[in-house]
XYZ file of C-alpha atoms in Angstrom:
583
model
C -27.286 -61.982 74.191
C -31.120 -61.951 74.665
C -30.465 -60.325 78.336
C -28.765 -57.750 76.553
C -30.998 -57.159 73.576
C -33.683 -56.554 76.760
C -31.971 -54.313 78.586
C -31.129 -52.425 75.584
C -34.805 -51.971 75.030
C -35.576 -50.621 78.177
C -32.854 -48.408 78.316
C -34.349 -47.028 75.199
C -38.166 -47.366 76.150
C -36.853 -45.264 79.515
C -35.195 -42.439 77.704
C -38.302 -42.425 75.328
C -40.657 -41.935 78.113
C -38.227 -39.317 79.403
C -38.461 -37.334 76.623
C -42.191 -36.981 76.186
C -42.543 -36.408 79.781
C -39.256 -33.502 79.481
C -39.696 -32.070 76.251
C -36.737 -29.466 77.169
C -34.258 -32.180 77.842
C -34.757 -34.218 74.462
C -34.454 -30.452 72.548
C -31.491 -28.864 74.704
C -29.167 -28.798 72.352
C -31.817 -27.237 69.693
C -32.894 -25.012 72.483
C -29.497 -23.314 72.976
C -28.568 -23.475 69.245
C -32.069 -21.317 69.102
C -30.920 -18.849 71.706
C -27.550 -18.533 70.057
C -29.485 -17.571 66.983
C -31.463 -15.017 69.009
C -28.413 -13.262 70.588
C -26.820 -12.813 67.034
C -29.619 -10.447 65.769
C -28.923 -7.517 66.597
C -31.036 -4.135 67.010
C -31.512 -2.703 63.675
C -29.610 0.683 63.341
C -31.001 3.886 62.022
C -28.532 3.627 59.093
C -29.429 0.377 58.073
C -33.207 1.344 58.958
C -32.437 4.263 56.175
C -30.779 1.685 53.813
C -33.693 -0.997 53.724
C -36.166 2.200 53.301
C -34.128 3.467 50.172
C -34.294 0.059 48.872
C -38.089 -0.116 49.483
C -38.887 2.953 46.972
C -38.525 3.562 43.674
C -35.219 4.909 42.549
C -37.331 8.945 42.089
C -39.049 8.693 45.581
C -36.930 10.052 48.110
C -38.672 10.890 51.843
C -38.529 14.264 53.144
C -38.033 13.324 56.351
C -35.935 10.425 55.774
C -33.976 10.739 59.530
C -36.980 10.686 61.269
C -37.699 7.996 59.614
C -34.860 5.781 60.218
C -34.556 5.983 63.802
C -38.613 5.396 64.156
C -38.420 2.140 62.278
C -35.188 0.833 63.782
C -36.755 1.495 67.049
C -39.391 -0.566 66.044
C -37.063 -3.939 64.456
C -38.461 -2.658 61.018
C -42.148 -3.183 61.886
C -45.072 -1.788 59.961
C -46.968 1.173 61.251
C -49.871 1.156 58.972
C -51.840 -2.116 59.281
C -55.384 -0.978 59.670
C -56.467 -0.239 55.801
C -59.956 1.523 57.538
C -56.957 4.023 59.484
C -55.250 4.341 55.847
C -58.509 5.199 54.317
C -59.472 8.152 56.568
C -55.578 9.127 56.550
C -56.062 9.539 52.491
C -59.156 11.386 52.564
C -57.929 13.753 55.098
C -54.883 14.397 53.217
C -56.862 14.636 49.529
C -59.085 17.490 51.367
C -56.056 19.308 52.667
C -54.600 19.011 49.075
C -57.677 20.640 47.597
C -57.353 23.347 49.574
C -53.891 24.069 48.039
C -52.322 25.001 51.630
C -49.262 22.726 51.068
C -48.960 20.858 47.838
C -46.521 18.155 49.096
C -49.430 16.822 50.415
C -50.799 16.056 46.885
C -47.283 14.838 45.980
C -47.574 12.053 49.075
C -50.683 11.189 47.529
C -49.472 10.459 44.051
C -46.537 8.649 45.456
C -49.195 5.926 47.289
C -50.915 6.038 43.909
C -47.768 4.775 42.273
C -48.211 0.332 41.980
C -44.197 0.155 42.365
C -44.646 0.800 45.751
C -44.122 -2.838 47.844
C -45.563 -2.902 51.536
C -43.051 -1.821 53.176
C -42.617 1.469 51.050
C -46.174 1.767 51.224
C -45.787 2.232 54.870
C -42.984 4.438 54.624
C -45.104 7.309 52.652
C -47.877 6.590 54.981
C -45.347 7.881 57.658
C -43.897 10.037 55.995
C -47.337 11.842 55.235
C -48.256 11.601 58.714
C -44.976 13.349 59.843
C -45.526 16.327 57.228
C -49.105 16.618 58.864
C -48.174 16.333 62.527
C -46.661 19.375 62.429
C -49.649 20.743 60.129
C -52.158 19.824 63.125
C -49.662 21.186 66.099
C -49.269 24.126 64.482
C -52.213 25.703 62.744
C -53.921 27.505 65.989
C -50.779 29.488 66.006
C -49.956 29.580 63.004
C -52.889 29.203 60.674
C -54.038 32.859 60.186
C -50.553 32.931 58.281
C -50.908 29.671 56.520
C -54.635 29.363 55.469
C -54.785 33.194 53.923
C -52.074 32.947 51.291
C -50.689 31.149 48.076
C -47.159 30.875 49.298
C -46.682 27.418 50.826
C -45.839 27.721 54.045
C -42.191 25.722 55.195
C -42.260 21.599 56.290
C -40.555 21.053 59.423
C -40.094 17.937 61.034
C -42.508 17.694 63.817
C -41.253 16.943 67.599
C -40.584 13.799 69.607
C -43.471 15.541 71.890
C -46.028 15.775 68.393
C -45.056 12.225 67.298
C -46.125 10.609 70.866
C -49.934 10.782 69.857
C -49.679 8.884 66.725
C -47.089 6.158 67.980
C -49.288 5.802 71.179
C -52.059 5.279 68.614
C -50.334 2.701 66.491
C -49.112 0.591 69.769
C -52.515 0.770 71.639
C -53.962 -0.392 68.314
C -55.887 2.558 68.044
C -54.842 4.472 65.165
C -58.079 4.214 63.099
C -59.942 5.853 65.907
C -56.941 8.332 66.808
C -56.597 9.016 62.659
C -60.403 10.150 62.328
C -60.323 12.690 65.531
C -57.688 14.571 63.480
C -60.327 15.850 61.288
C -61.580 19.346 61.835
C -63.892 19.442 65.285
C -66.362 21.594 64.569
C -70.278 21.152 63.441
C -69.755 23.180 60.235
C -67.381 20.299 59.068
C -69.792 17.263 57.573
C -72.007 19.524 55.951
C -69.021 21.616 54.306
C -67.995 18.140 53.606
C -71.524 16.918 51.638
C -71.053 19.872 49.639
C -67.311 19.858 48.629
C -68.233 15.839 47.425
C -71.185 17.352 45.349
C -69.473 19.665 44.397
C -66.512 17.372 42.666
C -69.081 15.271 41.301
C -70.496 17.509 39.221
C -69.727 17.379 35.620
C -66.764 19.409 34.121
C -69.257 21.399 31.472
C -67.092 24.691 30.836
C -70.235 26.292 30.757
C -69.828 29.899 30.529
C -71.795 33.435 29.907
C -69.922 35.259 27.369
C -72.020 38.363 27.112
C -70.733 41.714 29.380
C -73.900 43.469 29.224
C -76.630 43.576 31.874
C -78.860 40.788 31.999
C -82.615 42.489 32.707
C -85.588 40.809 33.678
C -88.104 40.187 30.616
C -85.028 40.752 27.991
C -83.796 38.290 25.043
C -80.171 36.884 25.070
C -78.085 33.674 23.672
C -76.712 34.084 27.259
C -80.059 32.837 28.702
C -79.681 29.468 27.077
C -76.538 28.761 29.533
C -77.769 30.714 32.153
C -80.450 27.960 32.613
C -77.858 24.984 31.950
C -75.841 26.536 35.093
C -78.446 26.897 37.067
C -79.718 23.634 36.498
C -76.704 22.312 37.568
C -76.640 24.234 40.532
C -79.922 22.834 41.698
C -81.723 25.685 42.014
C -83.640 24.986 38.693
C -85.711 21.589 37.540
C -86.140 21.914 34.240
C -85.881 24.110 30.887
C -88.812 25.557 29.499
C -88.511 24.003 26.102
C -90.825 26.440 23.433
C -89.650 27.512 19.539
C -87.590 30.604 19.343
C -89.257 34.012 19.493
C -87.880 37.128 17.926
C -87.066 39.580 20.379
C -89.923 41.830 21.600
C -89.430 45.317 21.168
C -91.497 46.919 24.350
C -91.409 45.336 27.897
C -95.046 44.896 27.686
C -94.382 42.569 24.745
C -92.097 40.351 26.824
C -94.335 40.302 29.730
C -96.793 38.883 27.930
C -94.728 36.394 26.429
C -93.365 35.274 29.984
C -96.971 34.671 30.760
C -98.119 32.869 27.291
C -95.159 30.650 27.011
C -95.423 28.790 29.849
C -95.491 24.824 29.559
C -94.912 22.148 32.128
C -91.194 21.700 33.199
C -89.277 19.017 31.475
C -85.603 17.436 32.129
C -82.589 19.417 30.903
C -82.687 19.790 26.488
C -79.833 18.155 24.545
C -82.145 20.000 21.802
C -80.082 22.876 20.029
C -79.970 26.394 21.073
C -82.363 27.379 18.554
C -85.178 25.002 20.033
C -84.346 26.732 23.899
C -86.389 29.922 24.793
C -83.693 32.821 24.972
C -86.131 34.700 27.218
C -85.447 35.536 30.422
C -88.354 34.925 31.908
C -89.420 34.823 35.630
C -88.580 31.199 36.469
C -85.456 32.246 35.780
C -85.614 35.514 37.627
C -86.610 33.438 40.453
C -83.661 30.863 40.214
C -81.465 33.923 39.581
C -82.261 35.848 43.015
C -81.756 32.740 45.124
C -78.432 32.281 43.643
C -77.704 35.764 44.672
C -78.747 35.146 48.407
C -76.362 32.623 48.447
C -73.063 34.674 46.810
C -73.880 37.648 49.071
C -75.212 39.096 46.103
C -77.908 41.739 45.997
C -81.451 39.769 45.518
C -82.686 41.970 42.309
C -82.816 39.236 39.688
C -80.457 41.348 37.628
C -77.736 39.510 35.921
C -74.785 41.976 36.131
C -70.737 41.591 36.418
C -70.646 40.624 39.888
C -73.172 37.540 39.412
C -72.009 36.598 36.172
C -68.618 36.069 37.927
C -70.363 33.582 40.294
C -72.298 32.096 37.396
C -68.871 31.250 35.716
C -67.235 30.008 38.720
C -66.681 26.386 37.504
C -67.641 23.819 40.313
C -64.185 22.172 40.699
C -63.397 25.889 41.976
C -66.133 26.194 44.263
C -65.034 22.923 45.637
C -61.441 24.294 46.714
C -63.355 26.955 48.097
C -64.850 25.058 50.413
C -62.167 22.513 51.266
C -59.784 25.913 52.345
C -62.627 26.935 54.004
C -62.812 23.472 55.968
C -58.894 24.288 57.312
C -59.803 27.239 58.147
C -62.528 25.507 60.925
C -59.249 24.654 62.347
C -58.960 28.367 63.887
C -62.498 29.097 63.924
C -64.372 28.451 67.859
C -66.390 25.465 67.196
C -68.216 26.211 69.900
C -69.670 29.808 70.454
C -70.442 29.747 73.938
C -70.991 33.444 74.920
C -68.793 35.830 72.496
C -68.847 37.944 69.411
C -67.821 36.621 65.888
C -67.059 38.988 62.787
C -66.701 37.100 59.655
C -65.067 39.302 57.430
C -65.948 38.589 54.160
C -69.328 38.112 54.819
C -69.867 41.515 56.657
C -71.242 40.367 59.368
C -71.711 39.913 63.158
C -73.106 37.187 65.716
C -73.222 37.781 69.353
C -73.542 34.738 71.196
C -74.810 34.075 74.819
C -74.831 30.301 76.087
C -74.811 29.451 72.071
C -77.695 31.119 71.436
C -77.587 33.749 68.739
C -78.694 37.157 71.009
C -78.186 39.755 68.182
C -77.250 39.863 64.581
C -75.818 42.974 62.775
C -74.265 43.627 59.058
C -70.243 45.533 59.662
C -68.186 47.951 57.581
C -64.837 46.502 57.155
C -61.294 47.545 56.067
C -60.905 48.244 52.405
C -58.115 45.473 50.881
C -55.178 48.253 51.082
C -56.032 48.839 55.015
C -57.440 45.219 56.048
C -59.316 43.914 59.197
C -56.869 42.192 60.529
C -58.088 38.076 61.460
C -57.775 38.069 65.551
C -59.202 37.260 68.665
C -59.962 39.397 71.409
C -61.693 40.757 74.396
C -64.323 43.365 74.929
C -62.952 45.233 78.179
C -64.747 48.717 78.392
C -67.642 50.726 76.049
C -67.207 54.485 75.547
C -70.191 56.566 75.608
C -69.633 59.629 72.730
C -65.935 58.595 72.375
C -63.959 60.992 71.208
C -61.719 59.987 68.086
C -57.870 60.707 68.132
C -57.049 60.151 64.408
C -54.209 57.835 63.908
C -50.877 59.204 62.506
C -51.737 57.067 59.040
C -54.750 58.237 58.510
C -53.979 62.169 59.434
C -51.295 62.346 56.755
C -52.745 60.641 53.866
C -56.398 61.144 54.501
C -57.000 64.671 56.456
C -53.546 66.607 56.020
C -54.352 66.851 52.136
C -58.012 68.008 52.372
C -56.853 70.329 55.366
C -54.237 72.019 53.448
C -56.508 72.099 50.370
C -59.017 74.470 52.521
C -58.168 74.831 56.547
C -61.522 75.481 57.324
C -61.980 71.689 56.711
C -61.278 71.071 60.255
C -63.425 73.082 62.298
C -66.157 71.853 59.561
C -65.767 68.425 60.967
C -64.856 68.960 64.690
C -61.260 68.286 64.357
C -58.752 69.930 66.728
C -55.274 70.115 65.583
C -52.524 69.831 68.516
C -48.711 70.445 68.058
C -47.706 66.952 68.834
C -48.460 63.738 70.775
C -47.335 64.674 74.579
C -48.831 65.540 77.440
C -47.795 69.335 76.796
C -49.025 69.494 73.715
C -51.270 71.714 73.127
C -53.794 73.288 70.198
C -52.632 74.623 67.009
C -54.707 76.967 64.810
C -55.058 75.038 61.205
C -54.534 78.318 59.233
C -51.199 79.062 61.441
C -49.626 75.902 60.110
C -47.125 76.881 57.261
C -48.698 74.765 55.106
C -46.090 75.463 51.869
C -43.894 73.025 53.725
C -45.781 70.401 55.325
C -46.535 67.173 53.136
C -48.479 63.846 53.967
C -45.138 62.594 54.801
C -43.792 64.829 57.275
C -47.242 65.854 59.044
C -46.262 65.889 62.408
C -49.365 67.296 64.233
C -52.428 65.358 66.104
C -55.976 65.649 65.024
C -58.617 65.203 67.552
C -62.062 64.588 66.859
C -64.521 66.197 69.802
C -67.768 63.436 70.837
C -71.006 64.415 68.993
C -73.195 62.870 66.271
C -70.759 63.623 63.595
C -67.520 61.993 64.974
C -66.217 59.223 63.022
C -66.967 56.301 65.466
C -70.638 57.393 65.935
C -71.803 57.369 69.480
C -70.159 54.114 71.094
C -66.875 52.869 70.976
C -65.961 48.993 71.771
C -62.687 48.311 73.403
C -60.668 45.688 73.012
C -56.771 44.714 73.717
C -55.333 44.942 69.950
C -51.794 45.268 68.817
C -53.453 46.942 65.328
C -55.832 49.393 67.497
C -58.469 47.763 66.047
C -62.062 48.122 67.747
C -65.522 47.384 66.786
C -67.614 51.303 66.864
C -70.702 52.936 65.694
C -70.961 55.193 62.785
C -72.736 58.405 61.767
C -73.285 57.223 58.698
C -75.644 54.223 58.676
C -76.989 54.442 55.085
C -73.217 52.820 54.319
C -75.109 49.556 55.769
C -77.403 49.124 52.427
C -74.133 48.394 50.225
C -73.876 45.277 49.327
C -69.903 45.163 49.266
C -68.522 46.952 52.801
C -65.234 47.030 52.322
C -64.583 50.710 52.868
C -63.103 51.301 56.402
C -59.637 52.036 57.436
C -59.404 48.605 59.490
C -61.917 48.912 62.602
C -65.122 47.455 62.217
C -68.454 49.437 62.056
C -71.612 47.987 63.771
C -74.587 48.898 62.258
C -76.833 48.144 65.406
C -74.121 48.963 67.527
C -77.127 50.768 69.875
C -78.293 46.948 70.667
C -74.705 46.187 71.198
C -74.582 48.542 73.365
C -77.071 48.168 75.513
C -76.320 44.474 76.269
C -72.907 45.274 77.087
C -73.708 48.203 79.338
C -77.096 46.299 80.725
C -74.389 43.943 82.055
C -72.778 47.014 83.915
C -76.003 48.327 85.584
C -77.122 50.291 83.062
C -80.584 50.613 82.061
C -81.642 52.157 79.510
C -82.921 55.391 80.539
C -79.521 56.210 82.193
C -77.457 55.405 78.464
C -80.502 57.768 76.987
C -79.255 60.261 79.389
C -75.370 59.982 79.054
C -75.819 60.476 75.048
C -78.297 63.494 75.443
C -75.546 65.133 78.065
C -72.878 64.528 75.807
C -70.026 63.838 77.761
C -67.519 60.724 77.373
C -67.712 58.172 79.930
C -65.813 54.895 79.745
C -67.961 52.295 81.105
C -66.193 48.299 81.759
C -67.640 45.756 81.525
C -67.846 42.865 84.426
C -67.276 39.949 82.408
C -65.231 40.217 78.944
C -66.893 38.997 76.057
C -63.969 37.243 73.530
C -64.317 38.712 70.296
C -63.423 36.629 67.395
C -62.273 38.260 63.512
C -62.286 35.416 61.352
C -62.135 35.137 57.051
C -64.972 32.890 55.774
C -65.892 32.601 52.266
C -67.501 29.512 51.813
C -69.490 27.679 54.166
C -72.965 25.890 54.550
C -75.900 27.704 56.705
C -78.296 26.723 59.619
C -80.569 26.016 56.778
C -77.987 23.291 54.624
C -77.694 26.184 51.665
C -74.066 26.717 50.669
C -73.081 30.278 51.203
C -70.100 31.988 49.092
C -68.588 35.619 49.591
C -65.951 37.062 47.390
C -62.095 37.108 48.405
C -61.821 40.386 49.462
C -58.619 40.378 50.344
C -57.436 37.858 48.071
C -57.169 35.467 50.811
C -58.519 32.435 48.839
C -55.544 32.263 45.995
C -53.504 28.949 47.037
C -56.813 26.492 46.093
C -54.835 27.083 42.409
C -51.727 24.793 43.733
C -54.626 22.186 43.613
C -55.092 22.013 39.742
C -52.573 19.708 38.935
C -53.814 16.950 41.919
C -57.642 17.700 40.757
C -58.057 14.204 38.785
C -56.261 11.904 41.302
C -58.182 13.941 44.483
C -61.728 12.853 42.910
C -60.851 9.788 42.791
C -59.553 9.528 46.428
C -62.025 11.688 47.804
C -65.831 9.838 48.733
């Protein structure tokens, strides 16, 4: 019995030692009931993907692109994609500055939805994606498509974005890169950060109402209640310290009386008054003046220190406006060249031209543009040739409804201003005397002649002529009429843009071709037209700015011309919830 009891023991104390030393054969059995287990899952489906996302959201939250959806998180076993908070941070504050701009407002509804607390982690994640698909297709297609999209109020239509557009962002999430991937999205271009600064300052600012009532004109040395807010606004805007605090003074009735009181009344700057009105100088004195006229620099306003309907309009833009401003404007870096390299850039709105060379800034000019019912249109380009005393062949729009009336009015109008009428647009056509035409029956509408303008110092497009490749005939030319340049607002051309120093223009372009100087003096004085390319092609760019900062970190603001800037008013409703998102 005791031999038995022994051998026992060791038959046990063997097996034990067995099993430490062969782990696998002690847990065999466990091991294959464990890969039975395995074998029995099986790959999630789309449908039931769709079916555990649905259940993730509250009963009003429905995806938009639910499909897409599905199949990416079956193909992942039901896996999070957003598990790097510092990637859903910049996500947010990309899509809250995309919101202000008002291009698309279901990106302010994806916002509110990850504001909602019912949301559980997986639905969390689910709107993350969701958002991410609605903006993948934003990012692939705004260089085609943004000088649709980013100049209107009409949203433009959500489309799910390819297996191609996805790649980036998957390869991101599996490489365990998406926080890095997430913040190259934003716009590349060194206008961005400080657009940025100044869209932040400009939502922090206090929601004051302030407002100048008055319509008249605001004159240097005059009395008005208006002055009283006109120095709360521009306090707020920075560009004033503090309020000249003195007791109320009855208007003066001479100039010479309020000159003097500007002078008398001066006292040391203090910190904004909650005093009442009655306590606050209503003069408009010259500290004012001052602060007034560098306001106007920056609204593209004439410098004169006088406060009239155009920068009273300004004055009363609230700031949460001027802060959609400049978050459109930030899109619209999207389809602006980040870097200049060598080429010429129009903005539109701000009348104005930079020709680059190797980045560098090589010549500066103010433009005429087209007036809003005959806009520049926003393009890119190539200069290809110049044209010495280009003639002008009128186009078919402009004949009828600008020249056919004033020539029928009084035929002589066309010899008056070197126009040449011809019977048509062939090759045979040939010239037609204006006071042969019966002009009982012809009408802006049925026209049918061609006007041709003969080179000289009175044509239309001055004495050069800039060609480019346009689908619009548009072209950048000189003008005859170069007193046009001291307007403020230059809005008045039929499309093309005028240069004013389209001389300097010139002679870089044609300096490139061989030409000096003396020999463009001489074409002009002989008069002929000669047509000139150019070696290299300089890229032309027409873009629509109307907010940005400057070289010198001032905010700059032009008005919407072409009422471009509308869609920053499908931002309202988001306004509260994008503050707080946006830091």
């Amino acid at each position: 019995m005791a031999k038995r009891r022994v051998r026992a023991l060791q038959v046990s104390v063997i097996c034990g030692l067995m099993a430490l030393q062969f782990p696998a054969f002690s847990n065999e059995e466990n091991t294959q009931q464990s890969v039975s287990e395995v074998q029995a899952v099986a790959p999630v489906t789309p449908t039931e993907s769709l079916v555990k996302i649905t259940q993730s959201l509250p009963t009003d939250v429905k995806p938009i692109f639910s499909t897409q959806l599905a199949k990416l998180y079956a193909d992942r076993q039901m896996q999070l994609l957003w598990q790097d908070e510092t990637a859903i941070s910049q996500f947010q504050q990309q899509l809250a500055e995309l919101s202000l701009a008002g291009v698309q407002p279901q990106f302010g509804e994806w916002l509110a939805i990850l504001e909602n607390n019912q949301l559980n982690e997986l639905g969390r994640d689910v709107i993350l994606s969701d958002a991410m698909l609605g903006y993948l297709q934003y990012l692939s297609s705004i260089e085609a498509s943004g000088q649709y999209w980013l100049y209107t109020n009409r949203p433009y239509k959500i489309i799910a974005p390819t297996t191609a557009q996805m790649k980036p962002w998957i390869d991101a999430v599996e490489s365990n890169n998406l926080s890095s991937w997430v913040k190259s999205q934003a716009p590349n271009h060194p206008m961005y950060l400080p657009m940025r600064k100044e869209m932040l300052k400009l939502l922090a600012m206090p929601e004051d109402n302030l407002e100048i009532v008055g319509t008249k004109t605001l004159k240097p040395g005059q009395s008005s209640d208006d002055v009283v807010i006109l120095r709360q606004i521009l306090q707020r805007e920075g560009l004033l310290e503090g309020g000249n605090v003195t007791e109320e003074v009855a208007p003066p009735e001479t100039m010479a009386q309020v000159a003097e009181l500007a002078v008398e009344q001066t006292v040391e700057p203090t910190e904004p008054s909650d005093a009442p009105a009655s306590t606050v100088s209503k003069v408009y004195d010259q500290e004012l003046v001052d602060a007034v006229k560098k306001f106007q620099l920056q609204y593209g306003l004439e410098a004169d220190g006088v406060v009239g309907k155009g920068t009273r309009v300004w004055l009363n833009m609230q700031p949460k406006q001027k802060a959609g401003l400049m978050a459109l404007n930030i899109q619209r870096l999207r389809i602006i060249p980040a870097s200049s390299g060598t080429g010429i850039l129009v903005n539109i709105p701000g009348y104005s031209l930079d020709f680059y060379l190797n980045d560098e800034v090589i010549l500066d000019s103010k433009v005429i543009v087209g007036r809003a019912d005959r806009k520049t249109p926003i393009m890119s380009s190539a200069l290809n040739n110049v044209v010495i005393n280009p003639p002008w062949s009128v186009p078919t729009s402009m004949a009828r409804k600008d020249i056919a009336p004033k020539g029928k009015q009084d035929p002589s109008y066309f010899s008056r201003k070197g126009y040449t009428v011809y019977s048509g647009w062939g090759a045979d056509s040939y010239e037609i005397n204006p006071y042969a035409i019966d002009w009982d029956n012809i009408t802006p509408a049925n026209f049918p002649y061609r006007i041709r303008q003969a080179p000289g110092p009175t044509n239309s497009l001055g004495r050069y002529k800039f060609n480019m490749p346009s689908s619009d005939a548009i072209y950048l030319h000189d003008t005859p009429n170069h007193s046009l340049f001291n307007r403020n607002a230059r809005a008045i051309s039929s499309g093309c843009v005028r240069v004013n120093k389209a001389s300097e223009l010139a002679s870089i372009l044609l300096g490139d071709a061989g030409w000096e100087q003396k020999r463009i003096d001489g074409a002009l004085k002989e008069g002929s037209t000669r047509y000139v390319n150019i070696p290299d092609r300089i890229p032309v760019f027409l873009y629509y700015q109307t907010a940005w900062v400057d070289k010198d970190q001032q905010p700059q603001y032009r008005a919407d011309i072409y009422q471009y800037d509308n869609s920053i008013d499908n931002a309202d409703k988001y306004l509260p919830m994008l503050k707080k998102i946006l830091h």
